[in-house]
């Protein structure tokens, strides 16, 4: 009989290769993957979590009641870097470590952010839809070449976007509490306050965590400050952008377009943003690549083993 029971709710865990699963099984772990085809993940967790030693978690919520029901749980290993859906206070009280996988999906998310910029700038989904409905149109787009890019949250992913966009000859503006002057010199990039970034950028890409300070960071006032041809991209977390205000700004032509990989409700099927041709929506798929899946799976598994075997992990929140 295996020593540890590990639940997995992250949908793409172990789908790229078997390295992470093999690592767990070789280290005395029984792994059970919860699947949406077997019913609600939340209901399955209520049944399974009380007997689990660890969980490799997707984007589902871990509230106080669920955490307090998990009498054996030692670690919630987040498959990704966001932990806003985990009640950290309750986890600490129960002495449950919460870990993340920083850097594992950075390249994939940075790639998608740039892809969304290009898709918005050149109206690619709209033109594709029109061609397939036998009604071709060529809406005028805008170039990315030598424009100004504003990066809100210049961590690993934000810097990755900056390096990619230097290939377009873009001027880089950054807003971040921590200013990496070595990066600023090498890129080069300029750190500015948020209002300066918003007013001066042709493209704005968001890579901040969702916190009480960043919730609603982009609302009506910010959209009014943006350039009329500006494009907003969010591959971070829903809630940073006020979606009602964004809808009005896009509908009224206050800004040109938006590309959102993160929304308040996921999937955003009932959002009025779905009705707008100048808003591109993707299903929080920034990390949905073979490379990111492999790296995140292995890192999430190692975080589990670190906590179970030593009680500590360098990537604990």
PDB file of C-alpha atoms in Angstrom:
ATOM      1  CA  UNK A   1       0.000   0.000   0.000  1.00  0.00           C
ATOM      2  CA  UNK A   2       1.275   3.451  -0.925  1.00  0.00           C
ATOM      3  CA  UNK A   3       2.201   5.827   1.884  1.00  0.00           C
ATOM      4  CA  UNK A   4       0.627   9.003   0.477  1.00  0.00           C
ATOM      5  CA  UNK A   5      -2.609   9.767  -1.376  1.00  0.00           C
ATOM      6  CA  UNK A   6      -2.294  12.575  -3.934  1.00  0.00           C
ATOM      7  CA  UNK A   7      -5.336  14.029  -5.688  1.00  0.00           C
ATOM      8  CA  UNK A   8      -4.979  15.841  -9.012  1.00  0.00           C
ATOM      9  CA  UNK A   9      -7.566  18.320 -10.304  1.00  0.00           C
ATOM     10  CA  UNK A  10      -5.380  20.230 -12.792  1.00  0.00           C
ATOM     11  CA  UNK A  11      -6.764  19.080 -16.140  1.00  0.00           C
ATOM     12  CA  UNK A  12      -3.527  19.089 -18.152  1.00  0.00           C
ATOM     13  CA  UNK A  13      -1.345  17.599 -15.416  1.00  0.00           C
ATOM     14  CA  UNK A  14       0.686  14.775 -16.900  1.00  0.00           C
ATOM     15  CA  UNK A  15      -0.815  15.042 -20.372  1.00  0.00           C
ATOM     16  CA  UNK A  16       2.422  16.049 -22.135  1.00  0.00           C
ATOM     17  CA  UNK A  17       4.469  13.162 -20.732  1.00  0.00           C
ATOM     18  CA  UNK A  18       4.564  10.724 -17.803  1.00  0.00           C
ATOM     19  CA  UNK A  19       7.530  12.215 -15.917  1.00  0.00           C
ATOM     20  CA  UNK A  20       5.527  13.824 -13.104  1.00  0.00           C
ATOM     21  CA  UNK A  21       3.278  10.818 -12.537  1.00  0.00           C
ATOM     22  CA  UNK A  22       6.267   8.481 -12.503  1.00  0.00           C
ATOM     23  CA  UNK A  23       8.074  10.737 -10.022  1.00  0.00           C
ATOM     24  CA  UNK A  24       5.143  10.583  -7.599  1.00  0.00           C
ATOM     25  CA  UNK A  25       4.594   6.852  -7.943  1.00  0.00           C
ATOM     26  CA  UNK A  26       8.315   6.133  -7.484  1.00  0.00           C
ATOM     27  CA  UNK A  27       8.149   8.072  -4.212  1.00  0.00           C
ATOM     28  CA  UNK A  28       5.369   6.078  -2.576  1.00  0.00           C
ATOM     29  CA  UNK A  29       2.386   8.130  -3.774  1.00  0.00           C
ATOM     30  CA  UNK A  30      -0.975   6.824  -4.926  1.00  0.00           C
ATOM     31  CA  UNK A  31      -2.259   9.308  -7.492  1.00  0.00           C
ATOM     32  CA  UNK A  32      -5.948   9.848  -8.239  1.00  0.00           C
ATOM     33  CA  UNK A  33      -6.955  12.292 -10.947  1.00  0.00           C
ATOM     34  CA  UNK A  34     -10.393  13.853 -10.580  1.00  0.00           C
ATOM     35  CA  UNK A  35     -12.101  14.309 -13.948  1.00  0.00           C
ATOM     36  CA  UNK A  36     -14.984  16.559 -14.921  1.00  0.00           C
ATOM     37  CA  UNK A  37     -16.531  13.626 -16.769  1.00  0.00           C
ATOM     38  CA  UNK A  38     -17.114  12.064 -13.328  1.00  0.00           C
ATOM     39  CA  UNK A  39     -19.133  15.053 -12.098  1.00  0.00           C
ATOM     40  CA  UNK A  40     -18.472  18.344 -10.347  1.00  0.00           C
ATOM     41  CA  UNK A  41     -14.842  18.737  -9.226  1.00  0.00           C
ATOM     42  CA  UNK A  42     -16.079  20.619  -6.143  1.00  0.00           C
ATOM     43  CA  UNK A  43     -18.317  17.697  -5.129  1.00  0.00           C
ATOM     44  CA  UNK A  44     -15.584  15.150  -5.785  1.00  0.00           C
ATOM     45  CA  UNK A  45     -13.178  17.167  -3.629  1.00  0.00           C
ATOM     46  CA  UNK A  46     -15.660  17.204  -0.765  1.00  0.00           C
ATOM     47  CA  UNK A  47     -15.632  13.407  -0.840  1.00  0.00           C
ATOM     48  CA  UNK A  48     -11.961  12.752  -1.542  1.00  0.00           C
ATOM     49  CA  UNK A  49     -10.021  15.556   0.168  1.00  0.00           C
ATOM     50  CA  UNK A  50     -10.508  14.384   3.800  1.00  0.00           C
ATOM     51  CA  UNK A  51      -8.377  11.294   3.049  1.00  0.00           C
ATOM     52  CA  UNK A  52      -5.754  13.006   0.878  1.00  0.00           C
ATOM     53  CA  UNK A  53      -2.220  13.956   1.892  1.00  0.00           C
ATOM     54  CA  UNK A  54      -1.762  16.339  -1.035  1.00  0.00           C
ATOM     55  CA  UNK A  55      -3.634  17.891  -3.934  1.00  0.00           C
ATOM     56  CA  UNK A  56      -2.234  19.202  -7.200  1.00  0.00           C
ATOM     57  CA  UNK A  57      -4.800  21.907  -7.755  1.00  0.00           C
ATOM     58  CA  UNK A  58      -6.267  23.583 -10.800  1.00  0.00           C
ATOM     59  CA  UNK A  59      -8.288  26.801 -10.722  1.00  0.00           C
ATOM     60  CA  UNK A  60     -11.027  25.548  -8.376  1.00  0.00           C
ATOM     61  CA  UNK A  61     -11.697  27.263  -5.057  1.00  0.00           C
ATOM     62  CA  UNK A  62     -10.340  26.062  -1.705  1.00  0.00           C
ATOM     63  CA  UNK A  63     -12.434  27.877   0.880  1.00  0.00           C
ATOM     64  CA  UNK A  64     -12.413  27.619   4.651  1.00  0.00           C
ATOM     65  CA  UNK A  65     -14.959  24.800   4.848  1.00  0.00           C
ATOM     66  CA  UNK A  66     -13.169  22.633   2.304  1.00  0.00           C
ATOM     67  CA  UNK A  67      -9.755  23.191   3.897  1.00  0.00           C
ATOM     68  CA  UNK A  68     -11.045  22.463   7.403  1.00  0.00           C
ATOM     69  CA  UNK A  69     -12.509  19.179   6.145  1.00  0.00           C
ATOM     70  CA  UNK A  70      -9.073  18.023   4.990  1.00  0.00           C
ATOM     71  CA  UNK A  71      -7.733  16.502   8.177  1.00  0.00           C
ATOM     72  CA  UNK A  72      -4.719  14.767   6.598  1.00  0.00           C
ATOM     73  CA  UNK A  73      -3.831  17.357   3.960  1.00  0.00           C
ATOM     74  CA  UNK A  74      -0.265  18.688   4.054  1.00  0.00           C
ATOM     75  CA  UNK A  75       0.003  20.611   0.790  1.00  0.00           C
ATOM     76  CA  UNK A  76      -2.073  22.333  -1.884  1.00  0.00           C
ATOM     77  CA  UNK A  77       0.301  22.352  -4.845  1.00  0.00           C
ATOM     78  CA  UNK A  78      -1.040  24.911  -7.322  1.00  0.00           C
ATOM     79  CA  UNK A  79      -0.518  23.987 -10.945  1.00  0.00           C
ATOM     80  CA  UNK A  80       0.460  27.517 -11.974  1.00  0.00           C
ATOM     81  CA  UNK A  81       1.306  30.738 -10.167  1.00  0.00           C
ATOM     82  CA  UNK A  82      -2.088  32.110  -9.088  1.00  0.00           C
ATOM     83  CA  UNK A  83      -3.325  31.298  -5.605  1.00  0.00           C
ATOM     84  CA  UNK A  84      -6.143  33.832  -5.201  1.00  0.00           C
ATOM     85  CA  UNK A  85      -8.738  31.027  -4.947  1.00  0.00           C
ATOM     86  CA  UNK A  86      -7.030  29.446  -1.934  1.00  0.00           C
ATOM     87  CA  UNK A  87      -7.961  30.693   1.541  1.00  0.00           C
ATOM     88  CA  UNK A  88      -4.391  31.190   2.760  1.00  0.00           C
ATOM     89  CA  UNK A  89      -5.404  32.084   6.290  1.00  0.00           C
ATOM     90  CA  UNK A  90      -7.324  28.833   6.709  1.00  0.00           C
ATOM     91  CA  UNK A  91      -4.489  26.866   5.113  1.00  0.00           C
ATOM     92  CA  UNK A  92      -1.957  28.352   7.534  1.00  0.00           C
ATOM     93  CA  UNK A  93      -4.242  27.629  10.469  1.00  0.00           C
ATOM     94  CA  UNK A  94      -4.439  23.980   9.377  1.00  0.00           C
ATOM     95  CA  UNK A  95      -0.664  23.931   8.741  1.00  0.00           C
ATOM     96  CA  UNK A  96      -1.204  23.192   5.054  1.00  0.00           C
ATOM     97  CA  UNK A  97       1.486  24.484   2.716  1.00  0.00           C
ATOM     98  CA  UNK A  98       0.396  26.254  -0.480  1.00  0.00           C
ATOM     99  CA  UNK A  99       2.942  26.036  -3.298  1.00  0.00           C
ATOM    100  CA  UNK A 100       3.144  27.419  -6.845  1.00  0.00           C
ATOM    101  CA  UNK A 101       5.147  26.748 -10.021  1.00  0.00           C
ATOM    102  CA  UNK A 102       6.796  30.087 -10.896  1.00  0.00           C
ATOM    103  CA  UNK A 103       8.483  30.300 -14.269  1.00  0.00           C
ATOM    104  CA  UNK A 104       7.195  26.971 -15.578  1.00  0.00           C
ATOM    105  CA  UNK A 105       4.565  28.495 -17.863  1.00  0.00           C
ATOM    106  CA  UNK A 106       6.219  31.886 -18.438  1.00  0.00           C
ATOM    107  CA  UNK A 107       7.226  31.386 -22.056  1.00  0.00           C
ATOM    108  CA  UNK A 108       3.841  29.995 -23.044  1.00  0.00           C
ATOM    109  CA  UNK A 109       1.914  32.882 -21.450  1.00  0.00           C
ATOM    110  CA  UNK A 110       4.268  35.464 -22.952  1.00  0.00           C
ATOM    111  CA  UNK A 111       3.777  33.900 -26.391  1.00  0.00           C
ATOM    112  CA  UNK A 112      -0.017  34.072 -26.031  1.00  0.00           C
ATOM    113  CA  UNK A 113       0.073  37.710 -24.883  1.00  0.00           C
ATOM    114  CA  UNK A 114       1.934  38.688 -28.049  1.00  0.00           C
ATOM    115  CA  UNK A 115      -0.398  36.517 -30.156  1.00  0.00           C
ATOM    116  CA  UNK A 116      -3.417  38.339 -28.703  1.00  0.00           C
ATOM    117  CA  UNK A 117      -1.817  41.706 -29.460  1.00  0.00           C
ATOM    118  CA  UNK A 118      -1.307  40.736 -33.098  1.00  0.00           C
ATOM    119  CA  UNK A 119      -4.758  39.161 -33.408  1.00  0.00           C
ATOM    120  CA  UNK A 120      -6.394  42.330 -32.045  1.00  0.00           C
ATOM    121  CA  UNK A 121      -4.231  44.653 -34.110  1.00  0.00           C
ATOM    122  CA  UNK A 122      -4.984  42.865 -37.391  1.00  0.00           C
ATOM    123  CA  UNK A 123      -8.567  41.691 -36.696  1.00  0.00           C
ATOM    124  CA  UNK A 124      -7.581  38.093 -37.395  1.00  0.00           C
ATOM    125  CA  UNK A 125     -10.500  36.210 -35.747  1.00  0.00           C
ATOM    126  CA  UNK A 126     -13.035  38.577 -37.328  1.00  0.00           C
ATOM    127  CA  UNK A 127     -11.576  38.155 -40.835  1.00  0.00           C
ATOM    128  CA  UNK A 128     -11.423  34.383 -40.386  1.00  0.00           C
ATOM    129  CA  UNK A 129     -15.082  34.310 -39.355  1.00  0.00           C
ATOM    130  CA  UNK A 130     -16.129  36.445 -42.326  1.00  0.00           C
ATOM    131  CA  UNK A 131     -14.207  34.329 -44.849  1.00  0.00           C
ATOM    132  CA  UNK A 132     -15.829  31.164 -43.501  1.00  0.00           C
ATOM    133  CA  UNK A 133     -19.278  32.759 -43.824  1.00  0.00           C
ATOM    134  CA  UNK A 134     -18.493  33.642 -47.474  1.00  0.00           C
ATOM    135  CA  UNK A 135     -18.589  37.384 -46.785  1.00  0.00           C
ATOM    136  CA  UNK A 136     -14.992  38.589 -46.884  1.00  0.00           C
ATOM    137  CA  UNK A 137     -14.077  42.011 -45.501  1.00  0.00           C
ATOM    138  CA  UNK A 138     -10.746  43.703 -44.839  1.00  0.00           C
ATOM    139  CA  UNK A 139     -11.138  45.879 -41.733  1.00  0.00           C
ATOM    140  CA  UNK A 140      -8.206  48.281 -41.307  1.00  0.00           C
ATOM    141  CA  UNK A 141      -5.822  47.250 -38.565  1.00  0.00           C
ATOM    142  CA  UNK A 142      -2.827  48.846 -36.906  1.00  0.00           C
ATOM    143  CA  UNK A 143       0.846  47.892 -36.854  1.00  0.00           C
ATOM    144  CA  UNK A 144       2.855  46.798 -33.837  1.00  0.00           C
ATOM    145  CA  UNK A 145       6.114  47.897 -35.452  1.00  0.00           C
ATOM    146  CA  UNK A 146       7.849  50.653 -33.419  1.00  0.00           C
ATOM    147  CA  UNK A 147       4.792  51.311 -31.245  1.00  0.00           C
ATOM    148  CA  UNK A 148       4.850  51.747 -27.450  1.00  0.00           C
ATOM    149  CA  UNK A 149       4.124  48.750 -25.216  1.00  0.00           C
ATOM    150  CA  UNK A 150       3.033  49.194 -21.598  1.00  0.00           C
ATOM    151  CA  UNK A 151       3.674  46.234 -19.292  1.00  0.00           C
ATOM    152  CA  UNK A 152       1.715  46.176 -16.038  1.00  0.00           C
ATOM    153  CA  UNK A 153       3.579  43.747 -13.806  1.00  0.00           C
ATOM    154  CA  UNK A 154       7.116  43.246 -15.090  1.00  0.00           C
ATOM    155  CA  UNK A 155       7.907  39.905 -13.517  1.00  0.00           C
ATOM    156  CA  UNK A 156       9.070  36.808 -15.396  1.00  0.00           C
ATOM    157  CA  UNK A 157       6.178  36.819 -17.850  1.00  0.00           C
ATOM    158  CA  UNK A 158       6.068  40.578 -18.321  1.00  0.00           C
ATOM    159  CA  UNK A 159       9.790  40.634 -19.069  1.00  0.00           C
ATOM    160  CA  UNK A 160       9.317  37.745 -21.499  1.00  0.00           C
ATOM    161  CA  UNK A 161       6.758  39.829 -23.397  1.00  0.00           C
ATOM    162  CA  UNK A 162       9.154  42.787 -23.403  1.00  0.00           C
ATOM    163  CA  UNK A 163      11.972  40.750 -24.954  1.00  0.00           C
ATOM    164  CA  UNK A 164       9.642  39.388 -27.625  1.00  0.00           C
ATOM    165  CA  UNK A 165       8.305  42.837 -28.476  1.00  0.00           C
ATOM    166  CA  UNK A 166      11.772  44.300 -28.806  1.00  0.00           C
ATOM    167  CA  UNK A 167      11.769  42.301 -32.041  1.00  0.00           C
ATOM    168  CA  UNK A 168       9.032  44.662 -33.228  1.00  0.00           C
ATOM    169  CA  UNK A 169      11.209  47.651 -32.366  1.00  0.00           C
ATOM    170  CA  UNK A 170       8.740  48.677 -29.660  1.00  0.00           C
ATOM    171  CA  UNK A 171       9.413  51.187 -26.909  1.00  0.00           C
ATOM    172  CA  UNK A 172       8.864  49.437 -23.570  1.00  0.00           C
ATOM    173  CA  UNK A 173       7.217  51.084 -20.550  1.00  0.00           C
ATOM    174  CA  UNK A 174       6.878  49.135 -17.286  1.00  0.00           C
ATOM    175  CA  UNK A 175       4.830  49.603 -14.135  1.00  0.00           C
ATOM    176  CA  UNK A 176       5.877  47.449 -11.184  1.00  0.00           C
ATOM    177  CA  UNK A 177       6.512  47.897  -7.464  1.00  0.00           C
ATOM    178  CA  UNK A 178       9.908  46.273  -7.946  1.00  0.00           C
ATOM    179  CA  UNK A 179      12.093  47.989 -10.521  1.00  0.00           C
ATOM    180  CA  UNK A 180      14.756  45.755 -12.059  1.00  0.00           C
ATOM    181  CA  UNK A 181      17.276  48.301 -13.285  1.00  0.00           C
ATOM    182  CA  UNK A 182      19.515  45.667 -14.884  1.00  0.00           C
ATOM    183  CA  UNK A 183      16.590  44.534 -17.050  1.00  0.00           C
ATOM    184  CA  UNK A 184      15.725  48.167 -17.802  1.00  0.00           C
ATOM    185  CA  UNK A 185      19.252  48.790 -19.119  1.00  0.00           C
ATOM    186  CA  UNK A 186      19.526  45.566 -21.120  1.00  0.00           C
ATOM    187  CA  UNK A 187      16.090  45.564 -22.785  1.00  0.00           C
ATOM    188  CA  UNK A 188      15.942  48.634 -22.696  1.00  0.00           C
ATOM    189  CA  UNK A 189      12.786  49.569 -20.814  1.00  0.00           C
ATOM    190  CA  UNK A 190      11.603  52.519 -18.747  1.00  0.00           C
ATOM    191  CA  UNK A 191       9.786  52.275 -15.412  1.00  0.00           C
ATOM    192  CA  UNK A 192       6.971  54.818 -15.106  1.00  0.00           C
ATOM    193  CA  UNK A 193       3.887  55.391 -12.963  1.00  0.00           C
ATOM    194  CA  UNK A 194       0.641  53.741 -14.026  1.00  0.00           C
ATOM    195  CA  UNK A 195      -1.017  56.855 -15.424  1.00  0.00           C
ATOM    196  CA  UNK A 196       2.007  57.663 -17.600  1.00  0.00           C
ATOM    197  CA  UNK A 197       1.976  54.104 -18.925  1.00  0.00           C
ATOM    198  CA  UNK A 198      -1.753  54.174 -19.669  1.00  0.00           C
ATOM    199  CA  UNK A 199      -1.625  57.510 -21.478  1.00  0.00           C
ATOM    200  CA  UNK A 200       1.514  56.724 -23.460  1.00  0.00           C
ATOM    201  CA  UNK A 201       1.006  53.112 -24.593  1.00  0.00           C
ATOM    202  CA  UNK A 202      -0.380  51.813 -27.861  1.00  0.00           C
ATOM    203  CA  UNK A 203      -0.563  48.290 -26.432  1.00  0.00           C
ATOM    204  CA  UNK A 204      -1.020  47.430 -22.743  1.00  0.00           C
ATOM    205  CA  UNK A 205      -0.450  43.918 -21.402  1.00  0.00           C
ATOM    206  CA  UNK A 206      -1.359  42.916 -17.833  1.00  0.00           C
ATOM    207  CA  UNK A 207       0.752  40.450 -15.822  1.00  0.00           C
ATOM    208  CA  UNK A 208      -0.109  41.355 -12.228  1.00  0.00           C
ATOM    209  CA  UNK A 209      -1.570  39.059  -9.565  1.00  0.00           C
ATOM    210  CA  UNK A 210      -5.142  39.647  -8.444  1.00  0.00           C
ATOM    211  CA  UNK A 211      -4.995  41.401  -5.074  1.00  0.00           C
ATOM    212  CA  UNK A 212      -7.229  43.910  -3.278  1.00  0.00           C
ATOM    213  CA  UNK A 213      -4.956  46.609  -4.746  1.00  0.00           C
ATOM    214  CA  UNK A 214      -5.146  45.384  -8.350  1.00  0.00           C
ATOM    215  CA  UNK A 215      -8.848  44.466  -8.429  1.00  0.00           C
ATOM    216  CA  UNK A 216     -10.552  46.861 -10.833  1.00  0.00           C
ATOM    217  CA  UNK A 217      -7.214  48.467 -11.725  1.00  0.00           C
ATOM    218  CA  UNK A 218      -8.527  49.072 -15.242  1.00  0.00           C
ATOM    219  CA  UNK A 219     -11.917  50.765 -15.227  1.00  0.00           C
ATOM    220  CA  UNK A 220     -13.758  53.672 -16.868  1.00  0.00           C
ATOM    221  CA  UNK A 221     -11.197  56.279 -15.830  1.00  0.00           C
ATOM    222  CA  UNK A 222      -8.294  54.288 -17.208  1.00  0.00           C
ATOM    223  CA  UNK A 223     -10.073  53.565 -20.516  1.00  0.00           C
ATOM    224  CA  UNK A 224     -10.760  57.275 -20.920  1.00  0.00           C
ATOM    225  CA  UNK A 225      -7.032  57.968 -20.486  1.00  0.00           C
ATOM    226  CA  UNK A 226      -5.971  55.398 -23.088  1.00  0.00           C
ATOM    227  CA  UNK A 227      -5.303  56.231 -26.714  1.00  0.00           C
ATOM    228  CA  UNK A 228      -8.263  55.757 -29.046  1.00  0.00           C
ATOM    229  CA  UNK A 229      -6.351  53.095 -31.006  1.00  0.00           C
ATOM    230  CA  UNK A 230      -4.991  51.386 -27.865  1.00  0.00           C
ATOM    231  CA  UNK A 231      -5.233  47.618 -27.406  1.00  0.00           C
ATOM    232  CA  UNK A 232      -5.542  45.982 -23.981  1.00  0.00           C
ATOM    233  CA  UNK A 233      -4.434  42.389 -23.295  1.00  0.00           C
ATOM    234  CA  UNK A 234      -4.977  40.493 -20.038  1.00  0.00           C
ATOM    235  CA  UNK A 235      -3.433  37.052 -19.585  1.00  0.00           C
ATOM    236  CA  UNK A 236      -3.189  37.392 -15.789  1.00  0.00           C
ATOM    237  CA  UNK A 237      -6.383  37.191 -13.723  1.00  0.00           C
ATOM    238  CA  UNK A 238     -10.004  38.160 -14.173  1.00  0.00           C
ATOM    239  CA  UNK A 239     -11.062  40.978 -11.870  1.00  0.00           C
ATOM    240  CA  UNK A 240      -8.106  43.216 -12.646  1.00  0.00           C
ATOM    241  CA  UNK A 241     -10.181  44.611 -15.511  1.00  0.00           C
ATOM    242  CA  UNK A 242     -13.668  45.998 -14.837  1.00  0.00           C
ATOM    243  CA  UNK A 243     -15.476  44.094 -17.590  1.00  0.00           C
ATOM    244  CA  UNK A 244     -18.608  46.266 -17.578  1.00  0.00           C
ATOM    245  CA  UNK A 245     -16.462  49.353 -18.116  1.00  0.00           C
ATOM    246  CA  UNK A 246     -14.426  47.535 -20.772  1.00  0.00           C
ATOM    247  CA  UNK A 247     -17.595  46.571 -22.630  1.00  0.00           C
ATOM    248  CA  UNK A 248     -18.694  50.214 -22.780  1.00  0.00           C
ATOM    249  CA  UNK A 249     -15.228  51.388 -23.824  1.00  0.00           C
ATOM    250  CA  UNK A 250     -15.058  48.850 -26.667  1.00  0.00           C
ATOM    251  CA  UNK A 251     -18.662  49.403 -27.779  1.00  0.00           C
ATOM    252  CA  UNK A 252     -18.241  53.184 -27.848  1.00  0.00           C
ATOM    253  CA  UNK A 253     -14.835  53.092 -29.540  1.00  0.00           C
ATOM    254  CA  UNK A 254     -12.953  54.580 -26.606  1.00  0.00           C
ATOM    255  CA  UNK A 255     -10.230  52.000 -27.263  1.00  0.00           C
ATOM    256  CA  UNK A 256      -9.633  49.863 -30.343  1.00  0.00           C
ATOM    257  CA  UNK A 257      -9.700  46.301 -29.014  1.00  0.00           C
ATOM    258  CA  UNK A 258      -9.044  43.897 -26.155  1.00  0.00           C
ATOM    259  CA  UNK A 259      -7.739  40.356 -25.883  1.00  0.00           C
ATOM    260  CA  UNK A 260      -8.625  38.511 -22.674  1.00  0.00           C
ATOM    261  CA  UNK A 261      -7.314  35.114 -21.644  1.00  0.00           C
ATOM    262  CA  UNK A 262      -8.522  35.766 -18.076  1.00  0.00           C
ATOM    263  CA  UNK A 263     -12.054  36.863 -17.187  1.00  0.00           C
ATOM    264  CA  UNK A 264     -14.118  37.211 -14.023  1.00  0.00           C
ATOM    265  CA  UNK A 265     -16.317  34.255 -14.945  1.00  0.00           C
ATOM    266  CA  UNK A 266     -14.539  31.390 -16.651  1.00  0.00           C
ATOM    267  CA  UNK A 267     -15.693  30.460 -19.195  1.00  0.00           C
ATOM    268  CA  UNK A 268     -17.344  33.850 -19.922  1.00  0.00           C
ATOM    269  CA  UNK A 269     -20.221  32.418 -21.951  1.00  0.00           C
ATOM    270  CA  UNK A 270     -22.770  34.903 -20.606  1.00  0.00           C
ATOM    271  CA  UNK A 271     -20.550  37.991 -20.784  1.00  0.00           C
ATOM    272  CA  UNK A 272     -21.687  40.840 -23.059  1.00  0.00           C
ATOM    273  CA  UNK A 273     -18.069  40.951 -24.250  1.00  0.00           C
ATOM    274  CA  UNK A 274     -18.908  37.876 -26.359  1.00  0.00           C
ATOM    275  CA  UNK A 275     -21.067  40.073 -28.579  1.00  0.00           C
ATOM    276  CA  UNK A 276     -18.252  42.441 -29.555  1.00  0.00           C
ATOM    277  CA  UNK A 277     -16.151  41.860 -32.692  1.00  0.00           C
ATOM    278  CA  UNK A 278     -13.287  43.879 -31.189  1.00  0.00           C
ATOM    279  CA  UNK A 279     -12.905  41.662 -28.116  1.00  0.00           C
ATOM    280  CA  UNK A 280     -11.031  38.366 -28.415  1.00  0.00           C
ATOM    281  CA  UNK A 281     -11.693  35.822 -25.655  1.00  0.00           C
ATOM    282  CA  UNK A 282      -9.686  32.673 -24.910  1.00  0.00           C
ATOM    283  CA  UNK A 283     -10.287  30.113 -22.125  1.00  0.00           C
ATOM    284  CA  UNK A 284      -7.419  30.889 -19.716  1.00  0.00           C
ATOM    285  CA  UNK A 285      -5.164  28.942 -22.050  1.00  0.00           C
ATOM    286  CA  UNK A 286      -1.880  30.771 -21.503  1.00  0.00           C
ATOM    287  CA  UNK A 287      -0.235  27.656 -20.113  1.00  0.00           C
ATOM    288  CA  UNK A 288      -1.869  25.255 -22.568  1.00  0.00           C
ATOM    289  CA  UNK A 289       1.243  24.096 -24.411  1.00  0.00           C
ATOM    290  CA  UNK A 290       3.055  20.766 -24.302  1.00  0.00           C
ATOM    291  CA  UNK A 291       6.182  22.450 -22.962  1.00  0.00           C
ATOM    292  CA  UNK A 292       4.441  24.323 -20.151  1.00  0.00           C
ATOM    293  CA  UNK A 293       2.356  21.292 -19.180  1.00  0.00           C
ATOM    294  CA  UNK A 294       5.466  19.146 -18.832  1.00  0.00           C
ATOM    295  CA  UNK A 295       7.351  21.734 -16.762  1.00  0.00           C
ATOM    296  CA  UNK A 296       4.404  22.629 -14.531  1.00  0.00           C
ATOM    297  CA  UNK A 297       3.484  18.988 -13.924  1.00  0.00           C
ATOM    298  CA  UNK A 298       7.004  18.073 -12.861  1.00  0.00           C
ATOM    299  CA  UNK A 299       7.392  21.171 -10.691  1.00  0.00           C
ATOM    300  CA  UNK A 300       3.996  20.685  -9.001  1.00  0.00           C
ATOM    301  CA  UNK A 301       4.900  17.044  -8.265  1.00  0.00           C
ATOM    302  CA  UNK A 302       8.277  17.996  -6.828  1.00  0.00           C
ATOM    303  CA  UNK A 303       6.622  20.610  -4.623  1.00  0.00           C
ATOM    304  CA  UNK A 304       4.306  17.903  -3.253  1.00  0.00           C
ATOM    305  CA  UNK A 305       7.218  15.597  -2.465  1.00  0.00           C
ATOM    306  CA  UNK A 306       9.262  18.387  -0.879  1.00  0.00           C
ATOM    307  CA  UNK A 307       6.465  19.148   1.590  1.00  0.00           C
ATOM    308  CA  UNK A 308       5.539  15.519   2.280  1.00  0.00           C
ATOM    309  CA  UNK A 309       9.133  14.424   2.819  1.00  0.00           C
ATOM    310  CA  UNK A 310      10.740  17.509   4.408  1.00  0.00           C
ATOM    311  CA  UNK A 311       7.865  19.739   5.542  1.00  0.00           C
ATOM    312  CA  UNK A 312       9.199  22.648   3.485  1.00  0.00           C
ATOM    313  CA  UNK A 313       9.282  23.841  -0.132  1.00  0.00           C
ATOM    314  CA  UNK A 314      11.163  26.748  -1.689  1.00  0.00           C
ATOM    315  CA  UNK A 315       8.077  27.617  -3.749  1.00  0.00           C
ATOM    316  CA  UNK A 316       5.657  27.841  -0.828  1.00  0.00           C
ATOM    317  CA  UNK A 317       3.545  30.989  -0.834  1.00  0.00           C
TER     318      UNK A 317
END
